[in-house]
Amino acid sequence: MALRHTEFTEAGAFVVAIDVDFPGQHAAMIEKLNLPFPMLSDPNRSLAITPYGVADEYDRRNIAVPTTVVVGADGSEVWRRVSRDSPDRPVEDEALEVVRGLSLDPVQQPPRRRGTPEPGKYAMPFRELRSYYRGAKFAALAMGRRYPEATDDSKVYAALMDRYMADVTTMYRIIREKGDPPEPSR
């Protein structure tokens, strides 16, 4: 959603991410990926993740299932897309179509507040993301060949990894053009 953020605000949407990481980890992710929207912290999943019914009960990391929720101007839920698992990510086109259908006035997203970046011990440096996604793509395709019943899912996941690699390339170009190269370390 970062690369299409302007489309969302022009359609009248404020974009906010919510996950289980702590604010310092969010600050590190926002800085690393140059995100134009805030990330809110729900480390024990009690504020939004469990009430929205998107806690991933099968993942021992105590995370949420990737979900996109569109909330209308009156505060009511208008649309939701809950993924099956972490690799099954929502596609921005679906949410953007719903938001545009609400016929809202364009909005200005308030500037994000800078926090103190504190990357988690497993945080991946920006410069390694493309290689990571490339490896994930080829592992998924190999699993699809090994397990024919998973071929369709492996192709969908591989296409998602292609999209992520393209997004990282675009983000890197944008960051370089701003004269703010991605971080050299974790």
Short mmCIF file of the C-alpha atoms (twelve columns), coordinates in Angstrom:
data_MODEL
# 
_entry.id   MODEL 
# 
loop_
_atom_site.group_PDB 
_atom_site.id 
_atom_site.type_symbol 
_atom_site.label_atom_id 
_atom_site.label_alt_id 
_atom_site.label_comp_id 
_atom_site.label_asym_id 
_atom_site.label_seq_id 
_atom_site.Cartn_x 
_atom_site.Cartn_y 
_atom_site.Cartn_z 
_atom_site.pdbx_PDB_model_num 
ATOM 1   C CA . MET A 1   0.000   0.000   0.000  1 
ATOM 2   C CA . ALA A 2   2.958   2.293   0.402  1 
ATOM 3   C CA . LEU A 3   3.501   2.669   -3.330 1 
ATOM 4   C CA . ARG A 4   -0.210  3.320   -3.915 1 
ATOM 5   C CA . HIS A 5   -0.765  5.479   -0.859 1 
ATOM 6   C CA . THR A 6   -1.632  8.581   -2.899 1 
ATOM 7   C CA . GLU A 7   -4.363  6.682   -4.730 1 
ATOM 8   C CA . PHE A 8   -5.922  5.751   -1.391 1 
ATOM 9   C CA . THR A 9   -5.816  9.278   0.017  1 
ATOM 10  C CA . GLU A 10  -7.208  10.690  -3.247 1 
ATOM 11  C CA . ALA A 11  -10.088 8.215   -2.849 1 
ATOM 12  C CA . GLY A 12  -10.686 9.484   0.702  1 
ATOM 13  C CA . ALA A 13  -8.904  6.823   2.766  1 
ATOM 14  C CA . PHE A 14  -6.513  7.137   5.648  1 
ATOM 15  C CA . VAL A 15  -4.133  4.161   5.678  1 
ATOM 16  C CA . VAL A 16  -3.022  2.666   8.982  1 
ATOM 17  C CA . ALA A 17  -1.237  -0.620  9.667  1 
ATOM 18  C CA . ILE A 18  -1.696  -2.537  12.910 1 
ATOM 19  C CA . ASP A 19  0.455   -5.422  14.070 1 
ATOM 20  C CA . VAL A 20  1.990   -7.065  17.119 1 
ATOM 21  C CA . ASP A 21  5.392   -5.374  16.942 1 
ATOM 22  C CA . PHE A 22  6.385   -2.703  19.428 1 
ATOM 23  C CA . PRO A 23  6.587   1.003   18.468 1 
ATOM 24  C CA . GLY A 24  10.387  0.958   18.073 1 
ATOM 25  C CA . GLN A 25  10.122  -1.921  15.612 1 
ATOM 26  C CA . HIS A 26  7.437   -0.007  13.732 1 
ATOM 27  C CA . ALA A 27  9.649   3.072   13.604 1 
ATOM 28  C CA . ALA A 28  12.433  0.932   12.133 1 
ATOM 29  C CA . MET A 29  10.100  -0.585  9.521  1 
ATOM 30  C CA . ILE A 30  8.616   2.804   8.600  1 
ATOM 31  C CA . GLU A 31  12.099  4.235   8.170  1 
ATOM 32  C CA . LYS A 32  13.473  1.225   6.283  1 
ATOM 33  C CA . LEU A 33  10.549  1.055   3.837  1 
ATOM 34  C CA . ASN A 34  9.822   4.789   3.765  1 
ATOM 35  C CA . LEU A 35  6.174   4.114   4.634  1 
ATOM 36  C CA . PRO A 36  3.890   7.140   4.270  1 
ATOM 37  C CA . PHE A 37  1.403   5.909   6.885  1 
ATOM 38  C CA . PRO A 38  1.566   5.054   10.591 1 
ATOM 39  C CA . MET A 39  1.838   1.619   12.135 1 
ATOM 40  C CA . LEU A 40  -0.033  1.019   15.363 1 
ATOM 41  C CA . SER A 41  1.114   -1.446  17.986 1 
ATOM 42  C CA . ASP A 42  -1.082  -4.225  19.425 1 
ATOM 43  C CA . PRO A 43  1.538   -6.503  21.029 1 
ATOM 44  C CA . ASN A 44  -0.903  -8.590  23.054 1 
ATOM 45  C CA . ARG A 45  -3.525  -8.573  20.257 1 
ATOM 46  C CA . SER A 46  -6.216  -7.156  22.564 1 
ATOM 47  C CA . LEU A 47  -6.839  -3.721  21.010 1 
ATOM 48  C CA . ALA A 48  -7.632  -4.501  17.382 1 
ATOM 49  C CA . ILE A 49  -6.316  -7.890  16.284 1 
ATOM 50  C CA . THR A 50  -8.502  -10.103 18.508 1 
ATOM 51  C CA . PRO A 51  -11.568 -7.799  18.443 1 
ATOM 52  C CA . TYR A 52  -11.442 -7.807  14.619 1 
ATOM 53  C CA . GLY A 53  -11.150 -11.609 14.705 1 
ATOM 54  C CA . VAL A 54  -7.862  -11.780 12.812 1 
ATOM 55  C CA . ALA A 55  -5.509  -13.329 15.373 1 
ATOM 56  C CA . ASP A 56  -3.557  -16.196 13.802 1 
ATOM 57  C CA . GLU A 57  -4.219  -18.961 16.303 1 
ATOM 58  C CA . TYR A 58  -1.918  -21.392 14.468 1 
ATOM 59  C CA . ASP A 59  1.237   -19.255 14.422 1 
ATOM 60  C CA . ARG A 60  3.366   -19.531 17.556 1 
ATOM 61  C CA . ARG A 61  4.707   -15.997 17.000 1 
ATOM 62  C CA . ASN A 62  1.370   -14.628 18.239 1 
ATOM 63  C CA . ILE A 63  0.745   -12.628 15.050 1 
ATOM 64  C CA . ALA A 64  -2.309  -11.584 13.072 1 
ATOM 65  C CA . VAL A 65  -3.447  -13.002 9.763  1 
ATOM 66  C CA . PRO A 66  -2.853  -10.344 7.070  1 
ATOM 67  C CA . THR A 67  -6.130  -8.490  6.753  1 
ATOM 68  C CA . THR A 68  -7.378  -5.362  5.057  1 
ATOM 69  C CA . VAL A 69  -10.401 -3.625  6.546  1 
ATOM 70  C CA . VAL A 70  -12.168 -0.620  5.047  1 
ATOM 71  C CA . VAL A 71  -13.984 1.442   7.646  1 
ATOM 72  C CA . GLY A 72  -16.539 3.977   6.466  1 
ATOM 73  C CA . ALA A 73  -16.760 7.620   7.519  1 
ATOM 74  C CA . ASP A 74  -19.337 6.638   10.170 1 
ATOM 75  C CA . GLY A 75  -16.919 4.140   11.746 1 
ATOM 76  C CA . SER A 76  -18.693 1.032   10.499 1 
ATOM 77  C CA . GLU A 77  -16.874 -1.763  8.739  1 
ATOM 78  C CA . VAL A 78  -17.624 -1.610  5.014  1 
ATOM 79  C CA . TRP A 79  -15.372 -4.384  3.680  1 
ATOM 80  C CA . ARG A 80  -12.783 -6.867  4.841  1 
ATOM 81  C CA . ARG A 81  -10.368 -9.275  3.204  1 
ATOM 82  C CA . VAL A 82  -8.861  -11.829 5.594  1 
ATOM 83  C CA . SER A 83  -5.968  -13.847 4.226  1 
ATOM 84  C CA . ARG A 84  -5.566  -17.568 4.850  1 
ATOM 85  C CA . ASP A 85  -2.067  -17.182 6.245  1 
ATOM 86  C CA . SER A 86  0.972   -14.929 6.192  1 
ATOM 87  C CA . PRO A 87  1.963   -15.494 2.536  1 
ATOM 88  C CA . ASP A 88  -1.625  -14.910 1.326  1 
ATOM 89  C CA . ARG A 89  -1.627  -11.113 1.149  1 
ATOM 90  C CA . PRO A 90  -4.496  -8.807  0.245  1 
ATOM 91  C CA . VAL A 91  -4.265  -7.074  -3.105 1 
ATOM 92  C CA . GLU A 92  -4.553  -3.286  -3.046 1 
ATOM 93  C CA . ASP A 93  -6.831  -3.184  -6.112 1 
ATOM 94  C CA . GLU A 94  -9.685  -4.820  -4.191 1 
ATOM 95  C CA . ALA A 95  -9.561  -2.359  -1.293 1 
ATOM 96  C CA . LEU A 96  -9.071  0.634   -3.570 1 
ATOM 97  C CA . GLU A 97  -12.159 -0.288  -5.595 1 
ATOM 98  C CA . VAL A 98  -14.234 -0.456  -2.392 1 
ATOM 99  C CA . VAL A 99  -12.884 2.882   -1.135 1 
ATOM 100 C CA . ARG A 100 -13.548 4.568   -4.479 1 
ATOM 101 C CA . GLY A 101 -17.101 3.212   -4.368 1 
ATOM 102 C CA . LEU A 102 -17.703 5.148   -1.144 1 
ATOM 103 C CA . SER A 103 -17.377 8.441   -3.075 1 
ATOM 104 C CA . LEU A 104 -15.426 10.157  -0.300 1 
ATOM 105 C CA . ASP A 105 -13.605 13.442  -0.587 1 
ATOM 106 C CA . PRO A 106 -9.810  13.250  -0.890 1 
ATOM 107 C CA . VAL A 107 -7.948  13.428  2.411  1 
ATOM 108 C CA . GLN A 108 -4.541  14.558  3.570  1 
ATOM 109 C CA . GLN A 109 -2.955  11.833  5.678  1 
ATOM 110 C CA . PRO A 110 -1.431  13.474  8.746  1 
ATOM 111 C CA . PRO A 111 2.359   13.285  8.646  1 
ATOM 112 C CA . ARG A 112 3.653   10.252  10.450 1 
ATOM 113 C CA . ARG A 113 5.415   10.876  13.711 1 
ATOM 114 C CA . ARG A 114 8.989   9.732   13.848 1 
ATOM 115 C CA . GLY A 115 9.776   7.280   16.598 1 
ATOM 116 C CA . THR A 116 13.055  5.861   17.758 1 
ATOM 117 C CA . PRO A 117 13.900  2.959   15.442 1 
ATOM 118 C CA . GLU A 118 14.638  -0.253  17.317 1 
ATOM 119 C CA . PRO A 119 14.740  -3.087  14.771 1 
ATOM 120 C CA . GLY A 120 13.909  -6.510  16.149 1 
ATOM 121 C CA . LYS A 121 16.684  -9.072  16.299 1 
ATOM 122 C CA . TYR A 122 15.324  -10.800 13.179 1 
ATOM 123 C CA . ALA A 123 14.786  -7.623  11.141 1 
ATOM 124 C CA . MET A 124 15.997  -7.998  7.582  1 
ATOM 125 C CA . PRO A 125 18.028  -5.153  6.102  1 
ATOM 126 C CA . PHE A 126 16.395  -3.459  3.122  1 
ATOM 127 C CA . ARG A 127 19.231  -4.432  0.804  1 
ATOM 128 C CA . GLU A 128 18.504  -8.138  1.476  1 
ATOM 129 C CA . LEU A 129 14.759  -8.065  0.766  1 
ATOM 130 C CA . ARG A 130 15.022  -8.688  -2.968 1 
ATOM 131 C CA . SER A 131 17.214  -11.755 -2.487 1 
ATOM 132 C CA . TYR A 132 14.891  -13.036 0.210  1 
ATOM 133 C CA . TYR A 133 11.828  -12.704 -2.040 1 
ATOM 134 C CA . ARG A 134 13.673  -14.330 -4.939 1 
ATOM 135 C CA . GLY A 135 14.591  -17.316 -2.759 1 
ATOM 136 C CA . ALA A 136 11.016  -17.569 -1.453 1 
ATOM 137 C CA . LYS A 137 9.702   -17.551 -5.031 1 
ATOM 138 C CA . PHE A 138 11.907  -20.407 -6.169 1 
ATOM 139 C CA . ALA A 139 11.255  -22.419 -2.996 1 
ATOM 140 C CA . ALA A 140 7.499   -22.075 -3.577 1 
ATOM 141 C CA . LEU A 141 7.821   -23.179 -7.203 1 
ATOM 142 C CA . ALA A 142 9.932   -26.167 -6.138 1 
ATOM 143 C CA . MET A 143 7.308   -27.158 -3.561 1 
ATOM 144 C CA . GLY A 144 4.635   -26.888 -6.244 1 
ATOM 145 C CA . ARG A 145 6.592   -29.295 -8.444 1 
ATOM 146 C CA . ARG A 146 7.171   -31.671 -5.538 1 
ATOM 147 C CA . TYR A 147 3.544   -31.607 -4.388 1 
ATOM 148 C CA . PRO A 148 1.226   -31.334 -7.408 1 
ATOM 149 C CA . GLU A 149 -1.764  -30.566 -5.183 1 
ATOM 150 C CA . ALA A 150 0.033   -27.351 -4.152 1 
ATOM 151 C CA . THR A 151 0.959   -26.230 -7.675 1 
ATOM 152 C CA . ASP A 152 -1.712  -23.525 -7.926 1 
ATOM 153 C CA . ASP A 153 -0.862  -22.080 -4.502 1 
ATOM 154 C CA . SER A 154 2.855   -22.140 -5.291 1 
ATOM 155 C CA . LYS A 155 2.272   -20.176 -8.500 1 
ATOM 156 C CA . VAL A 156 0.154   -17.591 -6.664 1 
ATOM 157 C CA . TYR A 157 2.863   -17.226 -4.013 1 
ATOM 158 C CA . ALA A 158 5.594   -16.958 -6.681 1 
ATOM 159 C CA . ALA A 159 3.618   -14.174 -8.391 1 
ATOM 160 C CA . LEU A 160 3.329   -12.390 -5.044 1 
ATOM 161 C CA . MET A 161 7.106   -12.641 -4.588 1 
ATOM 162 C CA . ASP A 162 7.572   -11.178 -8.099 1 
ATOM 163 C CA . ARG A 163 5.357   -8.267  -7.068 1 
ATOM 164 C CA . TYR A 164 7.336   -7.760  -3.857 1 
ATOM 165 C CA . MET A 165 10.635  -7.800  -5.777 1 
ATOM 166 C CA . ALA A 166 9.280   -5.179  -8.182 1 
ATOM 167 C CA . ASP A 167 8.015   -3.092  -5.254 1 
ATOM 168 C CA . VAL A 168 11.390  -3.223  -3.497 1 
ATOM 169 C CA . THR A 169 13.099  -2.137  -6.723 1 
ATOM 170 C CA . THR A 170 10.681  0.800   -7.049 1 
ATOM 171 C CA . MET A 171 11.066  1.732   -3.379 1 
ATOM 172 C CA . TYR A 172 14.840  1.645   -3.672 1 
ATOM 173 C CA . ARG A 173 14.694  3.975   -6.701 1 
ATOM 174 C CA . ILE A 174 12.388  6.392   -4.850 1 
ATOM 175 C CA . ILE A 175 14.592  6.383   -1.761 1 
ATOM 176 C CA . ARG A 176 17.741  6.960   -3.866 1 
ATOM 177 C CA . GLU A 177 16.074  9.842   -5.723 1 
ATOM 178 C CA . LYS A 178 15.309  11.461  -2.361 1 
ATOM 179 C CA . GLY A 179 18.992  11.122  -1.495 1 
ATOM 180 C CA . ASP A 180 18.206  8.892   1.445  1 
ATOM 181 C CA . PRO A 181 19.754  5.471   0.722  1 
ATOM 182 C CA . PRO A 182 18.389  2.429   2.577  1 
ATOM 183 C CA . GLU A 183 20.027  1.601   5.854  1 
ATOM 184 C CA . PRO A 184 23.358  -0.193  5.763  1 
ATOM 185 C CA . SER A 185 22.702  -2.336  8.830  1 
ATOM 186 C CA . ARG A 186 19.987  -3.985  10.858 1 
# 
